[in-house]
C-alpha positions as semicolon CSV with decimal commas, in nm:
position;residue;x (nm);y (nm);z (nm)
1;M;-1,837;2,544;0,917
2;S;-1,833;2,559;1,297
3;E;-1,626;2,816;1,483
4;E;-1,413;2,533;1,619
5;F;-1,339;2,391;1,276
6;N;-1,259;2,736;1,141
7;A;-0,995;2,763;1,413
8;L;-0,851;2,425;1,312
9;K;-0,856;2,524;0,946
10;T;-0,678;2,852;1,014
11;Y;-0,408;2,678;1,216
12;I;-0,351;2,423;0,939
13;E;-0,329;2,694;0,672
14;E;-0,076;2,887;0,878
15;H;0,138;2,583;0,955
16;T;0,122;2,372;0,639
17;H;0,463;2,489;0,524
18;D;0,607;2,390;0,862
19;M;0,553;2,030;0,754
20;V;0,839;2,065;0,506
21;E;1,064;2,051;0,812
22;L;0,910;1,722;0,919
23;E;0,928;1,584;0,564
24;S;1,297;1,679;0,556
25;L;1,361;1,504;0,886
26;L;1,189;1,187;0,771
27;T;1,357;1,177;0,430
28;S;1,702;1,220;0,583
29;N;1,650;0,893;0,769
30;P;1,620;0,630;0,492
31;A;1,391;0,352;0,606
32;L;1,458;0,056;0,380
33;A;1,364;-0,303;0,457
34;P;1,639;-0,565;0,478
35;E;1,505;-0,711;0,153
36;N;1,596;-0,379;-0,008
37;G;1,941;-0,361;0,150
38;G;1,837;-0,143;0,445
39;D;1,835;-0,149;0,823
40;G;1,464;-0,102;0,881
41;E;1,270;0,195;1,014
42;S;1,394;0,238;1,372
43;K;1,606;0,551;1,321
44;K;1,329;0,721;1,126
45;C;1,071;0,621;1,386
46;A;1,289;0,752;1,669
47;A;1,330;1,087;1,493
48;L;0,954;1,108;1,440
49;E;0,880;1,018;1,803
50;E;1,113;1,291;1,925
51;Y;0,942;1,542;1,694
52;L;0,594;1,444;1,816
53;K;0,687;1,469;2,185
54;K;0,859;1,803;2,131
55;N;0,536;1,933;1,977
56;G;0,300;1,812;2,248
57;I;0,191;1,472;2,120
58;T;0,313;1,265;2,413
59;R;0,078;0,968;2,444
60;I;0,278;0,719;2,239
61;E;0,283;0,338;2,242
62;H;0,501;0,087;2,061
63;F;0,393;-0,245;1,914
64;D;0,727;-0,338;1,761
65;A;0,783;-0,661;1,571
66;P;1,101;-0,859;1,644
67;D;1,340;-0,884;1,349
68;S;1,696;-1,006;1,404
69;R;1,803;-0,891;1,059
70;V;1,813;-0,522;1,159
71;S;2,052;-0,359;1,406
72;S;1,777;-0,246;1,645
73;G;1,632;-0,598;1,657
74;V;1,280;-0,469;1,589
75;R;1,061;-0,319;1,319
76;P;0,874;-0,029;1,480
77;N;0,497;0,010;1,484
78;M;0,409;0,324;1,678
79;V;0,070;0,465;1,780
80;A;0,018;0,825;1,888
81;T;-0,314;0,899;2,059
82;I;-0,489;1,235;2,087
83;P;-0,777;1,173;2,330
84;G;-1,119;1,293;2,220
85;N;-1,447;1,388;2,379
86;K;-1,594;1,048;2,288
87;D;-1,441;0,702;2,285
88;D;-1,727;0,528;2,104
89;Y;-1,497;0,501;1,807
90;N;-1,152;0,619;1,708
91;I;-1,040;0,794;1,393
92;W;-0,727;0,625;1,261
93;V;-0,475;0,765;1,017
94;C;-0,246;0,476;0,921
95;A;0,076;0,557;0,733
96;H;0,388;0,351;0,672
97;L;0,741;0,452;0,762
98;D;0,935;0,247;0,509
99;V;1,022;0,359;0,158
100;V;1,148;0,191;-0,157
101;P;1,504;0,220;-0,288
102;V;1,609;0,513;-0,505
103;G;1,643;0,306;-0,820
104;E;1,860;0,449;-1,097
105;L;2,026;0,748;-0,931
106;S;2,110;0,915;-1,263
107;L;1,737;0,966;-1,325
108;W;1,706;1,193;-1,021
109;N;1,748;1,569;-1,060
110;T;1,807;1,613;-0,685
111;D;1,956;1,421;-0,393
112;P;1,678;1,169;-0,316
113;W;1,766;1,163;0,055
114;K;1,754;1,540;0,097
115;V;1,427;1,728;0,051
116;T;1,441;1,996;-0,218
117;E;1,161;2,253;-0,243
118;K;1,065;2,407;-0,575
119;D;0,747;2,566;-0,714
120;G;0,523;2,450;-0,432
121;K;0,654;2,094;-0,440
122;I;0,906;1,901;-0,237
123;Y;1,123;1,634;-0,397
124;G;1,280;1,329;-0,236
125;R;1,235;0,958;-0,184
126;G;0,930;0,896;0,030
127;V;0,796;1,253;0,036
128;E;0,469;1,130;-0,115
129;D;0,482;0,756;-0,047
130;N;0,392;0,762;0,237
131;Q;0,520;1,071;0,417
132;Q;0,262;1,306;0,268
133;G;-0,019;1,110;0,432
134;L;0,187;1,070;0,748
135;V;0,252;1,443;0,792
136;S;-0,108;1,531;0,701
137;G;-0,221;1,318;0,993
138;V;0,036;1,479;1,220
139;L;-0,069;1,830;1,112
140;A;-0,435;1,750;1,173
141;A;-0,350;1,623;1,521
142;L;-0,136;1,929;1,595
143;S;-0,423;2,160;1,501
144;F;-0,608;2,020;1,803
145;V;-0,312;1,983;2,039
146;K;-0,156;2,323;1,982
147;Q;-0,485;2,505;2,028
148;H;-0,604;2,290;2,319
149;I;-0,915;2,187;2,127
150;L;-1,061;1,852;2,227
151;P;-1,142;1,635;1,922
152;E;-1,497;1,507;1,917
153;H;-1,355;1,159;1,869
154;T;-1,015;1,021;1,967
155;I;-0,751;1,046;1,695
156;K;-0,497;0,766;1,659
157;L;-0,197;0,797;1,432
158;L;-0,040;0,466;1,334
159;F;0,311;0,466;1,190
160;M;0,378;0,122;1,043
161;A;0,682;-0,075;0,932
162;D;0,734;-0,300;0,634
163;E;0,451;-0,197;0,400
164;E;0,667;-0,193;0,088
165;V;0,767;-0,559;0,106
166;G;0,454;-0,728;0,239
167;S;0,369;-0,593;0,589
168;T;0,486;-0,906;0,770
169;Y;0,640;-0,685;1,040
170;G;0,382;-0,409;1,005
171;M;0,006;-0,425;0,967
172;N;-0,007;-0,804;0,937
173;Y;0,193;-0,836;1,260
174;L;-0,046;-0,599;1,438
175;L;-0,355;-0,784;1,316
176;K;-0,206;-1,113;1,434
177;E;-0,043;-1,017;1,763
178;H;-0,249;-0,713;1,872
179;K;-0,601;-0,794;1,757
180;D;-0,762;-0,558;2,008
181;L;-0,584;-0,251;1,870
182;F;-0,876;-0,172;1,638
183;K;-1,252;-0,171;1,705
184;K;-1,515;-0,261;1,447
185;E;-1,669;0,084;1,497
186;D;-1,345;0,272;1,421
187;L;-1,310;0,494;1,116
188;I;-0,985;0,382;0,952
189;L;-0,818;0,601;0,692
190;I;-0,509;0,490;0,500
191;P;-0,363;0,787;0,307
192;D;-0,154;0,568;0,076
193;G;-0,322;0,621;-0,259
194;G;-0,550;0,866;-0,429
195;D;-0,578;1,114;-0,712
196;S;-0,484;1,474;-0,787
197;K;-0,827;1,609;-0,689
198;G;-0,883;1,398;-0,378
199;E;-1,216;1,277;-0,507
200;T;-1,174;0,898;-0,509
201;I;-1,229;0,683;-0,201
202;E;-1,084;0,334;-0,247
203;V;-1,310;0,073;-0,087
204;S;-1,207;-0,248;-0,261
205;E;-0,907;-0,429;-0,401
206;K;-0,882;-0,708;-0,649
207;N;-0,775;-1,046;-0,519
208;I;-0,403;-1,095;-0,572
209;A;-0,223;-1,414;-0,674
210;W;0,144;-1,427;-0,768
211;F;0,227;-1,766;-0,916
212;K;0,567;-1,919;-0,983
213;F;0,585;-2,198;-1,245
214;H;0,883;-2,435;-1,249
215;T;0,879;-2,651;-1,561
216;I;1,101;-2,957;-1,551
217;G;1,184;-3,126;-1,882
218;K;1,503;-3,276;-2,024
219;Q;1,801;-3,076;-2,153
220;C;1,953;-3,167;-2,486
221;H;2,141;-3,026;-2,787
222;G;1,958;-2,764;-2,992
223;S;1,985;-2,981;-3,302
224;R;1,827;-3,287;-3,135
225;P;1,501;-3,181;-2,972
226;D;1,383;-3,538;-3,016
227;L;1,623;-3,641;-2,739
228;G;1,491;-3,395;-2,483
229;K;1,183;-3,230;-2,346
230;N;1,184;-2,856;-2,409
231;A;1,090;-2,691;-2,080
232;K;1,093;-2,347;-2,241
233;L;0,847;-2,449;-2,509
234;A;0,614;-2,602;-2,252
235;A;0,644;-2,297;-2,026
236;S;0,569;-2,065;-2,317
237;D;0,252;-2,260;-2,392
238;L;0,157;-2,243;-2,026
239;A;0,219;-1,866;-2,016
240;L;-0,032;-1,820;-2,298
241;R;-0,282;-2,043;-2,121
242;V;-0,239;-1,845;-1,799
243;N;-0,300;-1,521;-1,989
244;D;-0,608;-1,677;-2,154
245;M;-0,767;-1,711;-1,810
246;E;-0,869;-1,347;-1,861
247;N;-1,122;-1,485;-2,111
248;F;-1,240;-1,750;-1,865
249;F;-1,281;-1,525;-1,560
250;N;-1,439;-1,253;-1,771
251;K;-1,696;-1,081;-1,549
252;E;-1,633;-0,707;-1,535
253;D;-1,663;-0,476;-1,235
254;T;-1,680;-0,103;-1,316
255;L;-1,549;-0,021;-0,968
256;F;-1,204;-0,110;-1,103
257;D;-0,980;0,016;-1,378
258;P;-0,936;-0,197;-1,582
259;P;-1,277;-0,351;-1,503
260;Y;-1,168;-0,705;-1,584
261;S;-0,944;-0,960;-1,410
262;T;-0,584;-0,973;-1,532
263;F;-0,355;-1,276;-1,562
264;Q;-0,016;-1,152;-1,678
265;P;0,306;-1,355;-1,717
266;T;0,588;-1,140;-1,580
267;M;0,932;-1,235;-1,448
268;Q;1,142;-1,491;-1,637
269;L;1,440;-1,660;-1,475
270;Q;1,741;-1,761;-1,682
271;N;1,736;-2,122;-1,796
272;V;2,032;-2,227;-2,015
273;Q;2,343;-2,026;-2,100
274;G;2,376;-2,119;-2,463
275;I;2,161;-2,066;-2,770
276;N;2,227;-2,422;-2,887
277;M;2,094;-2,581;-2,568
278;I;1,733;-2,688;-2,529
279;P;1,644;-2,614;-2,168
280;G;1,531;-2,888;-1,938
281;D;1,442;-2,637;-1,670
282;D;1,241;-2,313;-1,688
283;I;1,091;-2,078;-1,433
284;F;0,854;-1,790;-1,494
285;C;0,605;-1,599;-1,280
286;A;0,262;-1,446;-1,328
287;D;0,092;-1,153;-1,156
288;C;-0,284;-1,212;-1,138
289;R;-0,536;-0,952;-1,017
290;I;-0,881;-1,106;-0,992
291;N;-1,215;-0,933;-0,948
292;P;-1,370;-1,008;-0,606
293;C;-1,662;-1,197;-0,761
294;Y;-1,421;-1,489;-0,805
295;T;-1,245;-1,677;-0,528
296;L;-0,880;-1,774;-0,536
297;D;-0,983;-2,139;-0,505
298;E;-1,177;-2,106;-0,831
299;V;-0,865;-1,965;-0,993
300;R;-0,647;-2,243;-0,852
301;T;-0,886;-2,512;-0,982
302;E;-0,890;-2,374;-1,336
303;L;-0,514;-2,316;-1,332
304;A;-0,452;-2,678;-1,226
305;K;-0,644;-2,800;-1,532
306;R;-0,429;-2,590;-1,764
307;V;-0,108;-2,699;-1,597
308;K;-0,207;-3,066;-1,632
309;A;-0,287;-3,018;-2,002
310;V;0,060;-2,874;-2,068
311;E;0,230;-3,152;-1,869
312;E;0,052;-3,416;-2,077
313;K;0,118;-3,240;-2,410
314;Y;0,493;-3,198;-2,359
315;G;0,576;-3,479;-2,116
316;V;0,710;-3,236;-1,853
317;K;0,654;-3,184;-1,483
318;I;0,535;-2,841;-1,364
319;E;0,563;-2,729;-1,002
320;V;0,337;-2,439;-0,906
321;S;0,398;-2,224;-0,599
322;E;0,244;-1,901;-0,473
323;A;0,465;-1,606;-0,386
324;Q;0,160;-1,416;-0,267
325;A;-0,211;-1,487;-0,244
326;E;-0,464;-1,259;-0,084
327;Q;-0,841;-1,267;-0,098
328;S;-0,979;-0,921;-0,025
329;L;-1,321;-0,830;0,108
330;P;-1,459;-0,482;0,028
331;T;-1,558;-0,198;0,257
332;P;-1,931;-0,134;0,192
333;V;-1,989;0,189;0,003
334;D;-2,235;0,296;0,274
335;A;-2,000;0,221;0,566
336;P;-1,972;0,501;0,826
337;V;-1,608;0,571;0,734
338;V;-1,703;0,620;0,367
339;K;-1,988;0,854;0,458
340;A;-1,778;1,053;0,705
341;L;-1,489;1,093;0,463
342;A;-1,720;1,186;0,173
343;E;-1,881;1,455;0,391
344;A;-1,539;1,591;0,486
345;I;-1,425;1,596;0,124
346;K;-1,740;1,784;0,024
347;E;-1,690;2,039;0,301
348;V;-1,315;2,092;0,258
349;H;-1,250;2,019;-0,110
350;G;-1,589;2,130;-0,237
351;I;-1,632;1,820;-0,454
352;D;-1,845;1,506;-0,451
353;A;-1,638;1,199;-0,375
354;K;-1,677;0,870;-0,561
355;T;-1,591;0,519;-0,453
356;I;-1,349;0,306;-0,654
357;G;-1,157;-0,020;-0,643
358;I;-0,792;-0,079;-0,733
359;G;-0,584;-0,363;-0,868
360;G;-0,294;-0,290;-0,638
361;G;-0,259;-0,399;-0,279
362;T;-0,262;-0,194;0,042
363;V;-0,276;-0,273;0,412
364;A;-0,651;-0,210;0,391
365;A;-0,700;-0,565;0,264
366;G;-0,589;-0,726;0,589
367;L;-0,814;-0,496;0,791
368;R;-1,116;-0,557;0,570
369;N;-1,072;-0,933;0,582
370;L;-1,109;-0,916;0,961
371;G;-1,421;-0,701;0,945
372;F;-1,264;-0,357;0,993
373;N;-1,396;-0,105;0,743
374;A;-1,102;0,085;0,601
375;V;-1,065;0,331;0,314
376;V;-0,765;0,446;0,114
377;W;-0,764;0,815;0,022
378;S;-0,535;1,109;-0,033
379;T;-0,485;1,407;-0,264
380;M;-0,175;1,319;-0,462
381;D;-0,025;1,287;-0,808
382;E;0,072;0,920;-0,751
383;L;0,451;0,945;-0,789
384;A;0,514;0,635;-0,579
385;H;0,837;0,447;-0,659
386;Q;0,932;0,684;-0,940
387;P;1,249;0,893;-0,974
388;N;1,201;1,259;-0,879
389;E;0,916;1,166;-0,647
390;Y;0,742;1,477;-0,521
391;A;0,459;1,592;-0,296
392;I;0,260;1,911;-0,342
393;I;0,284;2,110;-0,019
394;E;-0,071;2,243;-0,052
395;N;-0,205;1,886;-0,056
396;I;-0,055;1,824;0,289
397;G;-0,267;2,105;0,430
398;I;-0,593;2,030;0,255
399;D;-0,577;1,663;0,353
400;A;-0,500;1,763;0,713
401;M;-0,814;1,980;0,709
402;T;-1,015;1,684;0,582
403;I;-0,891;1,465;0,866
404;A;-0,951;1,744;1,120
405;Y;-1,307;1,784;0,993
406;M;-1,376;1,413;1,047
407;A;-1,240;1,433;1,403
408;S;-1,429;1,750;1,494
409;N;-1,778;1,631;1,395
């Protein structure tokens, strides 16, 4: 390790616990989307901006998205820049400000909106998802700023809105309205997923398709099915045919776990209100995660055939809509950001990193689809959205060192 990096490492080790203060500040400002009954992220973002400026990170820009549903009128997207020795590329740490609701409060052992520290962990809603990655980036930046060390490459910290409910006012807004924010040469790190060792670098996501199926038949009495068209029966048949698409799109990809595409019927809406009524209307949904070797158009074509077969068999009409559909390109395993992060993990964590894919969705997908190589990585126990969510304090420091290593080389 260089003398400069040793100085950064020492600073981070000595100030890791200070980040509990920042975690506490962030958690005490619940940032819930309007869809989740909240007022957005503005108060949390303002508290964070004040903290950054107070601690010497003063070059801050806003790229806020208008949203009349929240009291501030905007959903904040904030970028803090720590200028580096070179501007050939930037090192981005992209974290989201919003959190998910508490869920069933009785399942929590602590107040979810007040950080509680115990046995090297901090508990509270958002402390891991995504505040751990957020504060790791801040700590890495402070290790340069506080010691007046010039990063080899410019560091940019992005604090996004709206990740938990689709990123319409966050990353997707930035990629649409501020296309020049990123450069193709940039190293983009999204600390919003990972594993307990910090050894997996996520470079690919399965294609996502959320389908909604509205089956329209004819309601009748339960004793006279001959007078109606059972929408529930037809929908049940269709649900099995949707699930059977796993056997049709059956190529496996060992980058993912599970390695196969999944087509899973999920949410069911209420149809009739009586047991003795044959429903003439039925709505169910399916969550489909498709390996990248298949296109969504291929899926749509095969699905249309199965829908038509059910319509003809039961004499019903089926309307198909898409709640979400995203085709995702991968980051090449030999991309500069993958190599740089793997080197940093080896140096700081002392382990060999491995590349993986995931079935879930992150903001990396939108970046990758526009040709920006992004990776998802962090050292975490993956407590996202669970009661008693926690972050391990030590992980904040070791991930900050990893980011600092990337910026100092």
